[in-house]
XYZ file of C-alpha atoms in Angstrom:
363
model
C 10.455 -6.786 -3.725
C 7.775 -8.352 -5.942
C 4.407 -6.806 -6.797
C 1.184 -8.692 -7.494
C -2.115 -7.284 -8.737
C -5.117 -9.246 -7.460
C -8.877 -9.348 -7.815
C -11.554 -11.115 -5.777
C -13.966 -10.421 -8.661
C -16.415 -8.491 -6.529
C -19.653 -8.057 -8.496
C -21.741 -5.251 -7.072
C -22.623 -1.728 -8.175
C -19.725 0.683 -8.566
C -19.434 2.430 -5.178
C -19.428 5.879 -6.783
C -21.625 5.631 -9.905
C -23.999 2.926 -8.642
C -23.746 1.101 -11.999
C -23.466 -2.685 -11.882
C -21.801 -4.229 -14.900
C -23.249 -7.374 -16.506
C -21.506 -10.566 -15.385
C -20.047 -11.083 -18.852
C -18.497 -7.598 -18.844
C -17.137 -8.029 -15.313
C -15.260 -11.194 -16.275
C -13.759 -9.552 -19.340
C -12.754 -6.578 -17.198
C -10.757 -9.006 -15.041
C -8.979 -10.347 -18.123
C -8.223 -6.818 -19.320
C -6.776 -5.992 -15.895
C -4.528 -9.043 -16.087
C -3.217 -7.924 -19.473
C -2.649 -4.432 -18.070
C -0.740 -5.867 -15.095
C 1.594 -7.737 -17.450
C 1.972 -4.698 -19.718
C 2.950 -2.470 -16.787
C 5.484 -4.920 -15.375
C 3.746 -6.452 -12.366
C 5.305 -9.711 -11.226
C 2.049 -11.567 -10.608
C -1.698 -11.496 -11.154
C -4.019 -13.180 -8.661
C -7.656 -14.285 -8.663
C -9.500 -15.023 -5.433
C -11.949 -17.820 -4.703
C -15.285 -17.129 -3.046
C -18.595 -18.963 -3.155
C -21.021 -16.313 -1.955
C -22.243 -12.803 -2.706
C -21.012 -10.350 -3.865
C -18.247 -12.407 -5.513
C -18.246 -14.298 -8.812
C -14.796 -15.828 -8.321
C -15.988 -19.396 -7.704
C -13.809 -20.842 -10.517
C -10.349 -19.270 -10.339
C -8.752 -22.073 -12.373
C -11.026 -21.263 -15.320
C -10.267 -17.542 -15.150
C -6.538 -18.090 -14.712
C -6.451 -20.570 -17.595
C -7.911 -17.905 -19.865
C -5.403 -15.363 -18.558
C -2.594 -17.902 -19.099
C -3.505 -18.189 -22.767
C -3.250 -14.412 -23.257
C -0.065 -13.691 -21.266
C 3.530 -14.822 -21.486
C 5.518 -13.604 -18.487
C 3.433 -12.751 -15.456
C 3.063 -15.340 -12.680
C -0.478 -16.455 -11.886
C -1.720 -16.609 -8.290
C -4.786 -17.847 -6.470
C -5.828 -15.459 -3.731
C -6.905 -17.641 -2.015
C -7.732 -21.255 -2.890
C -10.246 -22.275 -0.226
C -8.940 -25.767 0.457
C -11.156 -26.249 3.507
C -14.137 -26.350 1.106
C -12.594 -28.443 -1.668
C -11.835 -32.084 -2.370
C -8.010 -32.034 -2.523
C -7.943 -34.629 -5.300
C -10.175 -32.539 -7.549
C -8.295 -29.367 -6.605
C -5.018 -31.046 -7.532
C -6.387 -32.118 -10.934
C -7.498 -28.573 -11.729
C -4.289 -26.894 -10.650
C -1.936 -29.469 -12.180
C -3.741 -28.914 -15.484
C -3.425 -25.147 -15.117
C 0.243 -25.597 -14.228
C 0.845 -27.118 -17.668
C -1.280 -24.576 -19.524
C 0.664 -21.656 -18.018
C 4.045 -23.439 -18.403
C 4.824 -23.405 -14.697
C 3.875 -19.791 -13.928
C 1.494 -20.881 -11.155
C 1.674 -20.014 -7.438
C -1.057 -20.973 -4.984
C -2.158 -18.996 -1.954
C -4.339 -21.312 0.121
C -6.657 -20.621 3.048
C -9.673 -21.909 4.848
C -11.914 -19.229 3.349
C -14.616 -17.476 5.318
C -18.282 -16.607 5.221
C -21.243 -18.552 6.562
C -22.967 -18.845 3.174
C -20.108 -20.682 1.512
C -19.567 -22.900 4.555
C -23.241 -23.884 4.388
C -22.977 -24.500 0.652
C -20.183 -27.018 1.207
C -21.411 -28.382 4.562
C -18.358 -27.148 6.469
C -18.688 -26.000 10.071
C -16.692 -23.419 12.031
C -15.600 -26.261 14.295
C -14.098 -28.479 11.571
C -12.878 -25.907 9.027
C -9.310 -25.777 10.342
C -8.927 -29.557 10.380
C -10.391 -29.746 6.878
C -7.952 -27.124 5.664
C -4.945 -28.939 7.152
C -6.030 -32.355 5.866
C -6.816 -31.060 2.383
C -3.432 -29.380 2.179
C -1.597 -32.495 3.364
C -3.299 -34.627 0.716
C -2.918 -31.993 -2.015
C 0.753 -31.588 -1.169
C 1.456 -35.304 -1.268
C -0.395 -35.859 -4.551
C 1.668 -33.094 -6.141
C 4.909 -34.765 -5.041
C 4.130 -38.493 -5.183
C 3.056 -40.758 -8.038
C 0.947 -42.905 -5.683
C -0.686 -41.760 -2.460
C -2.212 -43.653 0.459
C -3.986 -41.524 3.050
C -6.449 -42.347 5.840
C -8.526 -39.197 5.463
C -11.445 -38.028 7.624
C -13.208 -35.598 5.326
C -13.135 -37.478 2.031
C -12.897 -41.171 1.058
C -9.501 -42.652 1.981
C -6.862 -43.115 -0.708
C -5.001 -46.375 -1.341
C -2.144 -46.259 -3.854
C -4.118 -43.594 -5.672
C -2.717 -42.251 -8.936
C -3.952 -38.805 -9.936
C -3.435 -37.299 -13.358
C -2.001 -35.269 -14.954
C 1.328 -35.193 -13.219
C 2.358 -31.547 -12.681
C 4.682 -29.310 -14.662
C 6.398 -27.740 -11.639
C 7.909 -29.943 -8.981
C 6.730 -28.754 -6.616
C 4.340 -25.858 -6.995
C 4.966 -23.025 -4.561
C 2.189 -22.709 -1.980
C 1.713 -19.610 0.175
C -0.640 -19.694 3.163
C -3.045 -16.782 3.273
C -4.199 -15.490 6.618
C -5.873 -12.456 8.129
C -5.202 -13.015 11.820
C -5.556 -16.798 12.153
C -2.599 -18.407 13.871
C -3.690 -21.823 12.574
C -2.751 -20.840 9.024
C 0.544 -19.333 10.158
C 1.423 -22.498 12.061
C 0.552 -24.714 9.081
C 2.773 -22.595 6.833
C 5.669 -22.708 9.298
C 5.310 -26.463 9.801
C 5.891 -27.160 6.110
C 8.394 -24.363 5.529
C 6.001 -22.515 3.222
C 5.692 -18.741 2.698
C 2.962 -16.722 4.408
C 0.737 -14.075 2.801
C -0.912 -11.712 5.287
C -4.234 -10.231 4.170
C -3.303 -6.945 5.909
C -6.484 -5.201 4.739
C -9.182 -4.604 7.349
C -7.311 -3.365 10.434
C -4.322 -1.210 11.364
C -0.928 -2.856 11.353
C -0.814 -4.343 14.871
C -2.754 -7.639 14.528
C -0.978 -8.479 11.270
C 2.426 -7.744 12.769
C 1.535 -10.014 15.700
C 0.563 -12.806 13.305
C 3.832 -12.496 11.397
C 5.829 -12.562 14.635
C 4.008 -15.783 15.530
C 4.828 -17.232 12.104
C 8.505 -16.440 12.574
C 8.488 -18.060 16.037
C 6.838 -21.217 14.695
C 9.222 -21.268 11.730
C 12.141 -21.387 14.174
C 10.302 -23.957 16.318
C 10.068 -26.318 13.338
C 13.795 -25.953 12.659
C 13.769 -24.085 9.352
C 16.533 -21.761 8.181
C 15.537 -18.156 9.040
C 16.952 -17.031 5.695
C 14.305 -19.106 3.930
C 11.323 -17.120 5.224
C 9.149 -15.361 2.654
C 6.250 -13.105 3.628
C 3.761 -11.252 1.472
C 1.299 -8.576 2.545
C -1.858 -7.149 1.053
C -3.017 -3.556 0.819
C -6.405 -1.996 1.506
C -6.498 0.145 -1.640
C -4.293 2.008 -4.057
C -4.249 5.381 -5.739
C -0.925 6.999 -6.523
C -0.987 10.560 -7.879
C 1.674 13.221 -8.461
C 0.716 14.955 -5.205
C -0.920 13.946 -1.962
C -3.776 16.381 -2.512
C -4.541 14.976 -5.951
C -4.602 11.455 -4.534
C -6.942 12.403 -1.686
C -9.283 14.345 -3.952
C -9.609 11.451 -6.399
C -10.037 8.773 -3.720
C -12.424 10.631 -1.406
C -15.618 9.687 -3.313
C -14.535 6.028 -3.209
C -13.888 6.113 0.534
C -17.127 7.967 1.285
C -19.191 5.513 -0.786
C -17.548 2.473 0.846
C -18.054 3.971 4.309
C -21.747 4.574 3.582
C -22.127 1.008 2.291
C -20.499 -0.437 5.413
C -22.826 1.519 7.679
C -25.940 0.500 5.703
C -24.845 -3.136 5.822
C -24.096 -3.009 9.551
C -20.424 -3.824 8.979
C -17.820 -2.708 11.515
C -16.190 0.619 10.649
C -12.506 0.767 11.558
C -11.545 4.021 9.834
C -14.039 6.893 10.136
C -12.297 9.360 7.824
C -10.254 9.186 4.658
C -7.339 10.838 6.430
C -7.366 8.150 9.135
C -7.684 5.436 6.470
C -4.647 6.796 4.625
C -2.622 7.151 7.820
C -3.406 3.940 9.715
C -4.511 1.392 7.125
C -2.316 -0.393 4.598
C -3.851 1.582 1.708
C -1.286 3.053 -0.680
C -2.883 6.442 -1.306
C -0.734 9.505 -1.866
C 2.267 10.782 -3.772
C 4.977 8.305 -4.888
C 7.185 9.258 -1.932
C 4.340 8.812 0.556
C 3.627 5.341 -0.831
C 7.315 4.404 -0.694
C 7.499 5.590 2.918
C 4.421 3.595 3.906
C 5.690 0.344 2.383
C 8.984 0.866 4.225
C 7.090 1.465 7.475
C 5.224 -1.811 7.079
C 8.392 -3.620 6.018
C 10.057 -2.595 9.282
C 7.469 -4.670 11.164
C 6.705 -7.408 8.626
C 9.988 -7.980 6.823
C 7.859 -8.805 3.790
C 9.251 -9.133 0.269
C 6.011 -9.245 -1.771
C 3.011 -6.900 -1.889
C -0.360 -7.215 -3.558
C -2.418 -4.280 -4.782
C -5.952 -4.123 -6.170
C -6.182 -4.906 -9.865
C -9.688 -3.407 -10.056
C -10.536 0.276 -10.326
C -12.920 -0.154 -7.361
C -14.728 3.172 -7.758
C -12.034 5.105 -9.587
C -12.437 5.739 -13.304
C -10.515 3.430 -15.619
C -8.252 6.327 -16.561
C -7.551 7.237 -12.927
C -6.771 3.627 -12.093
C -4.465 3.087 -15.053
C -2.634 6.370 -14.387
C -2.195 5.298 -10.753
C -0.763 1.886 -11.658
C 1.520 3.430 -14.279
C 2.858 5.911 -11.739
C 3.265 3.137 -9.182
C 5.358 1.107 -11.624
C 7.425 4.055 -12.851
C 8.071 5.947 -9.604
C 7.368 3.603 -6.679
C 8.209 0.029 -7.664
C 11.762 0.728 -8.896
C 12.705 2.326 -5.568
C 11.190 -0.498 -3.518
C 12.756 -3.164 -5.745
C 16.132 -1.569 -5.002
C 15.548 -1.032 -1.276
C 13.816 -4.303 -0.313
C 15.044 -7.766 -1.350
C 13.063 -10.269 -3.378
C 11.699 -13.461 -1.796
C 14.441 -16.070 -1.228
C 13.499 -18.264 -4.189
C 13.506 -18.045 -7.954
C 10.438 -16.293 -9.357
C 10.724 -18.021 -12.715
C 11.018 -19.435 -15.255
C 10.731 -23.007 -14.022
C 11.638 -26.376 -15.465
C 9.149 -29.197 -16.019
C 8.813 -31.711 -13.203
C 10.948 -34.825 -13.314
C 9.872 -38.290 -12.095
C 9.219 -38.065 -8.366
C 10.250 -40.093 -5.374
C 8.173 -40.833 -2.324
C 8.590 -38.368 0.527
C 7.944 -38.861 4.238
C 4.328 -38.706 5.329
C 3.382 -36.125 7.995
C -0.077 -37.441 8.895
């Protein structure tokens, strides 16, 4: 099993202290967390993309390029790249450049994105967002693989023998499809034989397990080898402590503050108590053995081989968060790496891309 630390670069007051860091400090905190993730032995570090409050993750390629310059081993992820909002040509240029700067350590997780404010900002409607996402991915995918691309697109000017530079380092880049409960994303992933990354954050396990079952059915429908499936899953929070009681005591102020925020903001509340949150959500809160048992319980339904955890302290002190991640890597990850297989593809290193041939067009 592989482990990825991710951040959406939320920029709002700390849920417990109420202190909001300056933007400059928040960005450098993200970089420090990436260095910590590499130091502790995480397999990947991911940065989200959002274009609305309370996020400042509108330029993941810039952040990941800076992280690439300061790290050597860890793979770099987008979590997610909102292709429904982006011009696929420009997105390709950014990510192909990053691919060279990180020497082929790049993985993409793509998705349509969500939130009315960012849809309005990019003039995308709920009715056309899925078609935009599929078209953008098709064009992006072909540009990555082909030296010249012709495409009769609907949502951007058509391409005729278009050459886009630079040519990439990896051939091809690995693209995961991120989804909460949207079957459209799962179907798109299955159609192309790509891995799926379930958000697995807001609700109990059932809707995410249903989505993954759908993905597996569509994978078989499109004729792919079942042994080639790769699934990742997110987590709703993390705090690993030597005992369950220590973990609950440390995390309770975080849960209580987040619950109060959700109620003030009129957001739906799924878990009313910390105990229910720990039991029925994907949060990894407890002793090492409790966390191991929970990941196994989810694996029984998902069959996933990659997990992401929060890179940010998110209300815990920096010391509490670091101690938690250190304990996770020393007492939890080794057991899960032994018990659960890795994804069915090489994690790295990669070789530079060679001259490409034209591939069949799916449009």
